[in-house]
mmCIF file of C-alpha atoms and ligand atoms in Angstrom:
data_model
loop_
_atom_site.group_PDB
_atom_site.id
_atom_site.type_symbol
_atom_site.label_atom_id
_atom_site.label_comp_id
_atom_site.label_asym_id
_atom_site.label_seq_id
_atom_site.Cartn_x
_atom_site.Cartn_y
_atom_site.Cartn_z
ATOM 1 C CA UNK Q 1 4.648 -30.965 13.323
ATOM 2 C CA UNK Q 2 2.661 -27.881 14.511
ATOM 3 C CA UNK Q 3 4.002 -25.993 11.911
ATOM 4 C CA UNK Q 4 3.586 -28.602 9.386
ATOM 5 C CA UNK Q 5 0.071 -27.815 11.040
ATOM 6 C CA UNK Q 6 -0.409 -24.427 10.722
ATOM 7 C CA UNK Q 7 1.024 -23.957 7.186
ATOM 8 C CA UNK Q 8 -1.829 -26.631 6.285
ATOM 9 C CA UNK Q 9 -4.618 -24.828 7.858
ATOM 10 C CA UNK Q 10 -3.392 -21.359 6.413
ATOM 11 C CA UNK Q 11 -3.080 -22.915 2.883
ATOM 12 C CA UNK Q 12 -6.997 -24.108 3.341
ATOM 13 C CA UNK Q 13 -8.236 -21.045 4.857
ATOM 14 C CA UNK Q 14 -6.135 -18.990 1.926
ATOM 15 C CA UNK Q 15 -8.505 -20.748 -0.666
ATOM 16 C CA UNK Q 16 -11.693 -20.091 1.571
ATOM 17 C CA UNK Q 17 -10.373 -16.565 1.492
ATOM 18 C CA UNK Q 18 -9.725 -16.125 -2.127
ATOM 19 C CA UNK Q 19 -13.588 -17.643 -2.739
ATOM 20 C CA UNK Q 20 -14.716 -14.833 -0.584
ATOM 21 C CA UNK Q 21 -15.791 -17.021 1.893
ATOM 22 C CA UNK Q 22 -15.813 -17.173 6.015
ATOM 23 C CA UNK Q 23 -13.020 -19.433 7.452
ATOM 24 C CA UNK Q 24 -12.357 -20.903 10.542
ATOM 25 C CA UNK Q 25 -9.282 -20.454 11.823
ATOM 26 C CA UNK Q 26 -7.742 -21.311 15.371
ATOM 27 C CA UNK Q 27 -7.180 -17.825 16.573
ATOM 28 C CA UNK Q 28 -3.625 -19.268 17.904
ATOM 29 C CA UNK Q 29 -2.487 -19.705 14.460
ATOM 30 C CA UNK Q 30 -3.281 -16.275 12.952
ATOM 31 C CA UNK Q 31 -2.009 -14.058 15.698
ATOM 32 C CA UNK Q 32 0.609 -15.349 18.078
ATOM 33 C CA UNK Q 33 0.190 -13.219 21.371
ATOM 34 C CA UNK Q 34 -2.382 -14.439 24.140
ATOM 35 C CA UNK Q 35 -5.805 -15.454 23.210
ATOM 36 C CA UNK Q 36 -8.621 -15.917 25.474
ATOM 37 C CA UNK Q 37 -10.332 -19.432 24.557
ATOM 38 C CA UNK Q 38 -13.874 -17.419 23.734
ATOM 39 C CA UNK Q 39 -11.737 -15.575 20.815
ATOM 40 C CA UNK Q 40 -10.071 -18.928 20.045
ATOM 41 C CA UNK Q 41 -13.462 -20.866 19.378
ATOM 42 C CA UNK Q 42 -15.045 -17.678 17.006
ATOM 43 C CA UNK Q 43 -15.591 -18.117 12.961
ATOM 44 C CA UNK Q 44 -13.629 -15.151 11.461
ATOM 45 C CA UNK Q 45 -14.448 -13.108 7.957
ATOM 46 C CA UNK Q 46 -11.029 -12.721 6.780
ATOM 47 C CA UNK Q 47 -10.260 -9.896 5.055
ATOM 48 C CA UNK Q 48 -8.902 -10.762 1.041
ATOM 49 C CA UNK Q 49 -6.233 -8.278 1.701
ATOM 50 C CA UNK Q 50 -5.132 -10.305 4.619
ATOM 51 C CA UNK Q 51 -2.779 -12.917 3.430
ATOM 52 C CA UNK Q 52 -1.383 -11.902 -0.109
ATOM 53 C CA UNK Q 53 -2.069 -8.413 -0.816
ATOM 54 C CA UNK Q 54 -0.821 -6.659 2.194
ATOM 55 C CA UNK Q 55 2.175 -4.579 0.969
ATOM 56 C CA UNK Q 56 4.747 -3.734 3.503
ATOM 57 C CA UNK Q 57 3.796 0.855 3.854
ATOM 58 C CA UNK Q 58 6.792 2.415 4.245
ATOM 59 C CA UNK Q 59 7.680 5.838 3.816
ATOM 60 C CA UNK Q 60 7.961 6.678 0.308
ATOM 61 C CA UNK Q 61 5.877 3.383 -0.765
ATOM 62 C CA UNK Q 62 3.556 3.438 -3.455
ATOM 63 C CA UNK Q 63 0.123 4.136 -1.931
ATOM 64 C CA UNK Q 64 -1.765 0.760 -2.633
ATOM 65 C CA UNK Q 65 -4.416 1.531 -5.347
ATOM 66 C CA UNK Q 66 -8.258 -0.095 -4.072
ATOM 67 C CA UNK Q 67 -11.668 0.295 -5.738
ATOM 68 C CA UNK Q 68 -14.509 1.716 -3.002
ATOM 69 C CA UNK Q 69 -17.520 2.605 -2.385
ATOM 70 C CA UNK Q 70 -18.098 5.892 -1.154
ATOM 71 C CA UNK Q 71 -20.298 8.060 0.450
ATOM 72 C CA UNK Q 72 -19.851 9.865 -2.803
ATOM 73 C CA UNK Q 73 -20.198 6.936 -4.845
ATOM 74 C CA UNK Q 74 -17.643 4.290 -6.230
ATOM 75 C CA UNK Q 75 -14.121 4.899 -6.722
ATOM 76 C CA UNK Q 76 -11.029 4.227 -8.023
ATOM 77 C CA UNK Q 77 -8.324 5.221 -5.357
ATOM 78 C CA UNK Q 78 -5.364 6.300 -7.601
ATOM 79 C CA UNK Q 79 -8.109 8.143 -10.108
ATOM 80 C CA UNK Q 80 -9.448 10.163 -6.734
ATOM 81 C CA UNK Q 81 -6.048 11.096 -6.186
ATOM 82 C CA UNK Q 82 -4.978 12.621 -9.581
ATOM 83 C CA UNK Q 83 -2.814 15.522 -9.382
ATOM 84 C CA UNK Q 84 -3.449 15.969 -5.585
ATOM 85 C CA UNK Q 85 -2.060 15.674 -2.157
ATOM 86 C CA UNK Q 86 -4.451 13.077 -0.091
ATOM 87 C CA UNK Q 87 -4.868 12.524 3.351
ATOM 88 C CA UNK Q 88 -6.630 9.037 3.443
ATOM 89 C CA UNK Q 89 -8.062 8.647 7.388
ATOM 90 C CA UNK Q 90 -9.643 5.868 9.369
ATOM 91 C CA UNK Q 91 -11.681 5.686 12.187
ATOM 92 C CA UNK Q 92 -13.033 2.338 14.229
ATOM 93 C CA UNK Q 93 -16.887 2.701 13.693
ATOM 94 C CA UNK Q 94 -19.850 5.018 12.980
ATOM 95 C CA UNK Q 95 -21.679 7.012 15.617
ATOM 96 C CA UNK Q 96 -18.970 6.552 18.170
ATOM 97 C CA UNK Q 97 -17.754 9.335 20.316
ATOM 98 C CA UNK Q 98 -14.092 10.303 19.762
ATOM 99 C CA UNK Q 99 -14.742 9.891 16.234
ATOM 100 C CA UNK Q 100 -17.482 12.194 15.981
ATOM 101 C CA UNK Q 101 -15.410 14.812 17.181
ATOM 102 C CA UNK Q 102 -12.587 13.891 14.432
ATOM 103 C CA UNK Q 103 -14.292 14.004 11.592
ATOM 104 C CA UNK Q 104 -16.656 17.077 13.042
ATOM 105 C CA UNK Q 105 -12.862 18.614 12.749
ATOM 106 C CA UNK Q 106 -11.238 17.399 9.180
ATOM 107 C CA UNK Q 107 -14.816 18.939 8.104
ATOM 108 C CA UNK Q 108 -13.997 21.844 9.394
ATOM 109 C CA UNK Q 109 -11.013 22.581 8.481
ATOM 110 C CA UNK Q 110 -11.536 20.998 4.847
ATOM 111 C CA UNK Q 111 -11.187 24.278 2.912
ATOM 112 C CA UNK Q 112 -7.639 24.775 4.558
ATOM 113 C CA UNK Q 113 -6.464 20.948 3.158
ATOM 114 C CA UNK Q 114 -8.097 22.454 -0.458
ATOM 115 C CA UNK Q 115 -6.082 25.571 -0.261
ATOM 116 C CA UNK Q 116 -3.204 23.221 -0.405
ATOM 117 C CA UNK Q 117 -4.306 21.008 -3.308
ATOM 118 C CA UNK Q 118 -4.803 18.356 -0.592
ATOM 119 C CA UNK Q 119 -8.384 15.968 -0.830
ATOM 120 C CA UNK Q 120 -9.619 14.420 2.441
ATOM 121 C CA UNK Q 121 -11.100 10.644 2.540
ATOM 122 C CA UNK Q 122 -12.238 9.146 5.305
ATOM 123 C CA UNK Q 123 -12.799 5.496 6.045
ATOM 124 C CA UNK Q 124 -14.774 3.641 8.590
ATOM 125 C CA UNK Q 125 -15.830 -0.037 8.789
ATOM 126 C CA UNK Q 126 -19.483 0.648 8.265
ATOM 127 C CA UNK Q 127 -21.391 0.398 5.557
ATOM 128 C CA UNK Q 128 -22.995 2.691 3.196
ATOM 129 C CA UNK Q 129 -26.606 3.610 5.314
ATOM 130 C CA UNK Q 130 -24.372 3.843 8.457
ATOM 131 C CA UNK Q 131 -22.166 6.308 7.647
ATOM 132 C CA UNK Q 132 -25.081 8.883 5.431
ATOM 133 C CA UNK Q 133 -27.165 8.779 9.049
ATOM 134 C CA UNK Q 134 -23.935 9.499 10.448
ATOM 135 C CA UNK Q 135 -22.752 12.500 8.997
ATOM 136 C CA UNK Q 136 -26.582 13.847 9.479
ATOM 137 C CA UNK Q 137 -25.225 13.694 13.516
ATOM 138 C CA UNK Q 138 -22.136 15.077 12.779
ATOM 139 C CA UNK Q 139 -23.160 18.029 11.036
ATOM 140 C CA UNK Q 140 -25.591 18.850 13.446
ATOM 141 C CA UNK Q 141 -23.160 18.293 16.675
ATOM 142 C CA UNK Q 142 -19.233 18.484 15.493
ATOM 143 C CA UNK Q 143 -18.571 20.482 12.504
ATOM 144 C CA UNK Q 144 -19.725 24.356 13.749
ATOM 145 C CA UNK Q 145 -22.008 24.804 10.984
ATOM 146 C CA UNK Q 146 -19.724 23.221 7.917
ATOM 147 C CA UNK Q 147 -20.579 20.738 5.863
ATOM 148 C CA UNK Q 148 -18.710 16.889 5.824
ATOM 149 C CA UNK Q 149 -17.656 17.761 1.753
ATOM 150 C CA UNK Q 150 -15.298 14.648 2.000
ATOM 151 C CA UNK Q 151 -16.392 11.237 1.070
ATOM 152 C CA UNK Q 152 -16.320 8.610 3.533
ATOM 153 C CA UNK Q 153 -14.906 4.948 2.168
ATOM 154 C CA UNK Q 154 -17.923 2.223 3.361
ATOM 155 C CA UNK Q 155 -15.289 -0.781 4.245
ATOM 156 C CA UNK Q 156 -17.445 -3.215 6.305
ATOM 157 C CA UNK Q 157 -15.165 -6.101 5.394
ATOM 158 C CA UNK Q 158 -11.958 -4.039 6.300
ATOM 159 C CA UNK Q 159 -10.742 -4.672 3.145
ATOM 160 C CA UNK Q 160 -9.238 -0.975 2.842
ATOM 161 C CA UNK Q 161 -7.923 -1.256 6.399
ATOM 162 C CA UNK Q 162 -6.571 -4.458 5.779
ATOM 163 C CA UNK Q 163 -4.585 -3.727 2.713
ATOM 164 C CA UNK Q 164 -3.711 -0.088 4.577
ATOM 165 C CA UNK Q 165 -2.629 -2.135 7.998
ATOM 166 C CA UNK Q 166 -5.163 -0.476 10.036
ATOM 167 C CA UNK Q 167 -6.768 -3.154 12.010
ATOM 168 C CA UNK Q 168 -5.743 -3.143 15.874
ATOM 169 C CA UNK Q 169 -3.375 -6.323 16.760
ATOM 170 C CA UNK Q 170 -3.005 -5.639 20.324
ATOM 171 C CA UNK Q 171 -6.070 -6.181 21.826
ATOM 172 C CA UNK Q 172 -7.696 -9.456 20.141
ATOM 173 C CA UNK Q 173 -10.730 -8.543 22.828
ATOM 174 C CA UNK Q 174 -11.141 -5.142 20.480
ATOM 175 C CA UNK Q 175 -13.444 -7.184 17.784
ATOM 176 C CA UNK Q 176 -16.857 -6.384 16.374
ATOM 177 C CA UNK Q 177 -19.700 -8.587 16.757
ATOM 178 C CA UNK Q 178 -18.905 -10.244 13.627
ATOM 179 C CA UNK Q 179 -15.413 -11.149 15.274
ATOM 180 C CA UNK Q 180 -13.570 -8.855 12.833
ATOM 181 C CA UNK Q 181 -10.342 -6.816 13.774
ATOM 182 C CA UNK Q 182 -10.920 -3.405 14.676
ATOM 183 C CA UNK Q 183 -10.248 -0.657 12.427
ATOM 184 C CA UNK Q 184 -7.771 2.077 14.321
ATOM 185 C CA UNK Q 185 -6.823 5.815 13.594
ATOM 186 C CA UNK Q 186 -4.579 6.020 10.796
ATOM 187 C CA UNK Q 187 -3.673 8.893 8.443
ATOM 188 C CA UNK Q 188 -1.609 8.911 5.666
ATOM 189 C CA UNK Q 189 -0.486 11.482 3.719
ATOM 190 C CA UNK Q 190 0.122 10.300 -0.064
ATOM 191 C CA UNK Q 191 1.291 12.983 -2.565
ATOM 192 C CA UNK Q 192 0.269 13.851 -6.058
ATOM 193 C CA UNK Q 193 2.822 10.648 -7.385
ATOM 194 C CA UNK Q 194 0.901 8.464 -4.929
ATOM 195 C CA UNK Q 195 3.893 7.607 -2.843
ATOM 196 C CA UNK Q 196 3.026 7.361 1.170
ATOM 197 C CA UNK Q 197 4.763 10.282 2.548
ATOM 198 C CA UNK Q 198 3.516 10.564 6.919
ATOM 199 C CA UNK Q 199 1.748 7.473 8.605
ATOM 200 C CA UNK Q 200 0.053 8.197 11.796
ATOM 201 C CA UNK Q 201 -1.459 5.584 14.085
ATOM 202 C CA UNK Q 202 -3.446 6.545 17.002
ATOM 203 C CA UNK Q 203 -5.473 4.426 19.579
ATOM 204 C CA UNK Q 204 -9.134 4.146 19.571
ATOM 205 C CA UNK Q 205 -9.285 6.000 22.919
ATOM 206 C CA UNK Q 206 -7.467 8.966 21.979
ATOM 207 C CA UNK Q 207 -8.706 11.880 18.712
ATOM 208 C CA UNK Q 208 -5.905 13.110 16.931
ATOM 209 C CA UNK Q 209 -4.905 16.887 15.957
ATOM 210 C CA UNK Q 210 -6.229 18.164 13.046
ATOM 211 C CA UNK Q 211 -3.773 21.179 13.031
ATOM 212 C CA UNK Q 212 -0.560 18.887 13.230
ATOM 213 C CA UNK Q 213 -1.951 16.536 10.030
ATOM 214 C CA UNK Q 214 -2.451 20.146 8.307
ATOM 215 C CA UNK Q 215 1.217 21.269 9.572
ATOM 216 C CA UNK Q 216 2.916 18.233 8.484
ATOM 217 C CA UNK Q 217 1.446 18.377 5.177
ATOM 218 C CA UNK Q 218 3.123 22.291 5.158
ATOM 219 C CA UNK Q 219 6.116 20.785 5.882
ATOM 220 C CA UNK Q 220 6.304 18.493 3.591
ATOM 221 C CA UNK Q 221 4.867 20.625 0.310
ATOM 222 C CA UNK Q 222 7.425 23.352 1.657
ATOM 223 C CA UNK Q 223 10.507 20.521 1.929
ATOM 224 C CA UNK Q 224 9.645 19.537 -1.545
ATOM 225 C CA UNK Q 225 9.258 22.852 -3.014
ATOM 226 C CA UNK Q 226 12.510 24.661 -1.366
ATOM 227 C CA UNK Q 227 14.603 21.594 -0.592
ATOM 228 C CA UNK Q 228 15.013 22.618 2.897
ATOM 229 C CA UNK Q 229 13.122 20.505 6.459
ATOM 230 C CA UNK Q 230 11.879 21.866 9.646
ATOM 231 C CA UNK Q 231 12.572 21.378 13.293
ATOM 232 C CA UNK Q 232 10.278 20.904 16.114
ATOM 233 C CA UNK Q 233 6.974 22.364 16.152
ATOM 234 C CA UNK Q 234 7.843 24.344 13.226
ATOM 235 C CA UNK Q 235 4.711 26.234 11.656
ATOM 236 C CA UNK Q 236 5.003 28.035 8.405
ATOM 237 C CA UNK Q 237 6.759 31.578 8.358
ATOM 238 C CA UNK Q 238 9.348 30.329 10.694
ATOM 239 C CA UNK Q 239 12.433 29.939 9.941
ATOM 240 C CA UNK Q 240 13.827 26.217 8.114
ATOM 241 C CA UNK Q 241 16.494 24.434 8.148
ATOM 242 C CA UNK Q 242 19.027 23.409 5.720
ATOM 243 C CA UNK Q 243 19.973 20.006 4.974
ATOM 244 C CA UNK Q 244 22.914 19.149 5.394
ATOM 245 C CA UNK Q 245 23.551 17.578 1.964
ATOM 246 C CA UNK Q 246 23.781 21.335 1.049
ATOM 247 C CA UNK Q 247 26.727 22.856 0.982
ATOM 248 C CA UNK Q 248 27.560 26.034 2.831
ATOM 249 C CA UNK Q 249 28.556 27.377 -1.013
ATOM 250 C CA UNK Q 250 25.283 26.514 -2.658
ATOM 251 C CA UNK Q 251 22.785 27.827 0.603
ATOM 252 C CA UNK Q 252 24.006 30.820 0.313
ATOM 253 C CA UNK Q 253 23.250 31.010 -4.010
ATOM 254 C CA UNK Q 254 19.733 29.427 -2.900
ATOM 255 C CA UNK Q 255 19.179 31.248 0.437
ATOM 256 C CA UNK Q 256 20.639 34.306 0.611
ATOM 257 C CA UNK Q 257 21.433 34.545 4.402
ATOM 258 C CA UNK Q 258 21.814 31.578 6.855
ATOM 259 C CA UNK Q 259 23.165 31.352 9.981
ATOM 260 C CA UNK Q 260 25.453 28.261 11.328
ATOM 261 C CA UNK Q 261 24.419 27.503 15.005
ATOM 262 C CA UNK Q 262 26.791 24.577 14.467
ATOM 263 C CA UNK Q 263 28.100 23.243 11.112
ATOM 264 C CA UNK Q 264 25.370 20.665 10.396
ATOM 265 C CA UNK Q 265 22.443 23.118 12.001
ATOM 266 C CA UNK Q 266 21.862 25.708 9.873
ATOM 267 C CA UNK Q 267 18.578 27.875 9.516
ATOM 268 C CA UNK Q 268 17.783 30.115 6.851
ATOM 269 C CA UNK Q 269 14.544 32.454 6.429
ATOM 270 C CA UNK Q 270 10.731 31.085 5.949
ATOM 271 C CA UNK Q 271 11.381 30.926 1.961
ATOM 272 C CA UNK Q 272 8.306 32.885 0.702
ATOM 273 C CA UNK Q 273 9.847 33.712 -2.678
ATOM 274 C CA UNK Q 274 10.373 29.878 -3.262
ATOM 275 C CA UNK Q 275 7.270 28.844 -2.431
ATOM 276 C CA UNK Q 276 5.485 31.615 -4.323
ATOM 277 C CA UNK Q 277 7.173 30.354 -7.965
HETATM 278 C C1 BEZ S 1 -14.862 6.543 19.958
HETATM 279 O O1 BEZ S 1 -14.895 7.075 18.837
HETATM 280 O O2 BEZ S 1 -15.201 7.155 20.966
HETATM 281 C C2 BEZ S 1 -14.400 5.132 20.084
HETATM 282 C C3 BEZ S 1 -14.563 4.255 19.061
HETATM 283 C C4 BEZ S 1 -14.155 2.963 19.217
HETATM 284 C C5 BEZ S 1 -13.559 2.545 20.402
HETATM 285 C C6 BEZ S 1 -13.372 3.461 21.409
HETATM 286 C C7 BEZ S 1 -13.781 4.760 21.264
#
């Protein structure tokens, strides 16, 4: 009976949804774990993503195309990507603290991500206004004299974070005053054939490392381009590994020198020449 229910009030809340309209919905219904009964009673703006677009992001999904505005005007997510590496990033609001210092950061090192074909976009569940005042404060405080050259995606509705599974589902307390979701700290890394290649989801208490986003993007443009992976803490111009799918014949044509620690652990020389091609 109460799921007889449920599937009744989803399937009117789904057309409320798809007319771009606020629904209630008993909080109970939509997410399972505890709810505290002033969460249960609030009116919630569901996101459109929310119920039938949300693709299941794997590694090596297709990065889920989205139209945007932008501190740099509209776009078209696939078009911004082209022929580049993208590191799409999200962040819970404007003028906060933590995320100051983030984005202070990506700005900073922005010229490093360009070096490597590689476009930064931020996102934040602000709008438009917001986010322009808010760069004014992080130039001035976070970025050490650089510029924020990356546009910022305006995503008041958490559309984007919906459809990118950013939205905080622990803690139903962590809503805005319209009583939506909270958008957390997520990075993907999505390659020139728009496939999702590194997810990262952080906590809104804690800033993430700008230099391990930059190394894993290294590791991955060096993977693809020499066929080999890295261990731990790897940083470029150490040495690599090679996969075991290669044989101990055919490293040796493609290597040169390797040496065997044990059969299946096998590191050759930073490939320079590869990568230079
Ligand atoms: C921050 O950026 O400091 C922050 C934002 C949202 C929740 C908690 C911290």
């Amino acid at each position: 009976m109460a799921s007889v229910l449920a599937r009744a009030l989803r399937v009117a809340s789904l057309a409320g949804v798809r007319a771009g309209i606020n629904v209630a919905i008993p909080r109970a219904l939509v997410f399972q774990p505890s709810v505290s009964p002033k969460c249960a009673a609030r009116t919630f703006s569901i996101s459109k993503t929310i119920f039938n677009e949300q693709p299941r992001l794997r590694l090596g999904s297709p990065a889920p195309n989205f139209q945007a505005e932008t501190t740099h005007g509209p776009i078209d997510f696939h078009e911004f990507i082209g022929d580049s590496w993208t590191i799409l990033f999200s962040h819970p609001a404007d003028f906060t603290p933590v995320c100051t210092t983030e984005l202070g950061a990506f700005a900073q090192l922005e010229e490093e991500f360009k070096k490597r074909n590689t476009k930064l976009i931020g996102l934040s569940a602000n709008g438009l206004d917001s986010h322009e005042k808010w760069i004014d404060d992080i130039e001035e405080v976070a970025t050490n004299g650089s510029k924020v050259g990356f546009p910022i995606i305006a995503d008041p509705e958490r559309n984007v974070a919906f459809l990118y599974d950013m939205v905080d589902h622990q803690d139903l307390t962590n809503i805005d005053t319209k009583g939506i979701a909270f958008t957390i700290r997520a990075v993907f890394i999505i390659d020139p054939n728009k496939k999702v290649r590194l997810t990262m989801l952080y906590p809104a208490s804690t800033g993430r490392n700008t230099a391990e986003v930059l190394r894993v993007l290294d590791s991955l443009q060096t993977g693809d381009k020499a066929g080999v992976t890295t261990p731990i803490n790897w940083v470029p111009g150490q040495d690599v590994i090679v996969p075991p799918s290669v044989s101990d014949e055919a490293a040796a044509a493609k290597f040169g020198e390797f040496v065997a620690v044990k059969p299946y652990l096998r590191y050759t020389k930073y490939p320079a020449d590869i990568l230079s091609k």
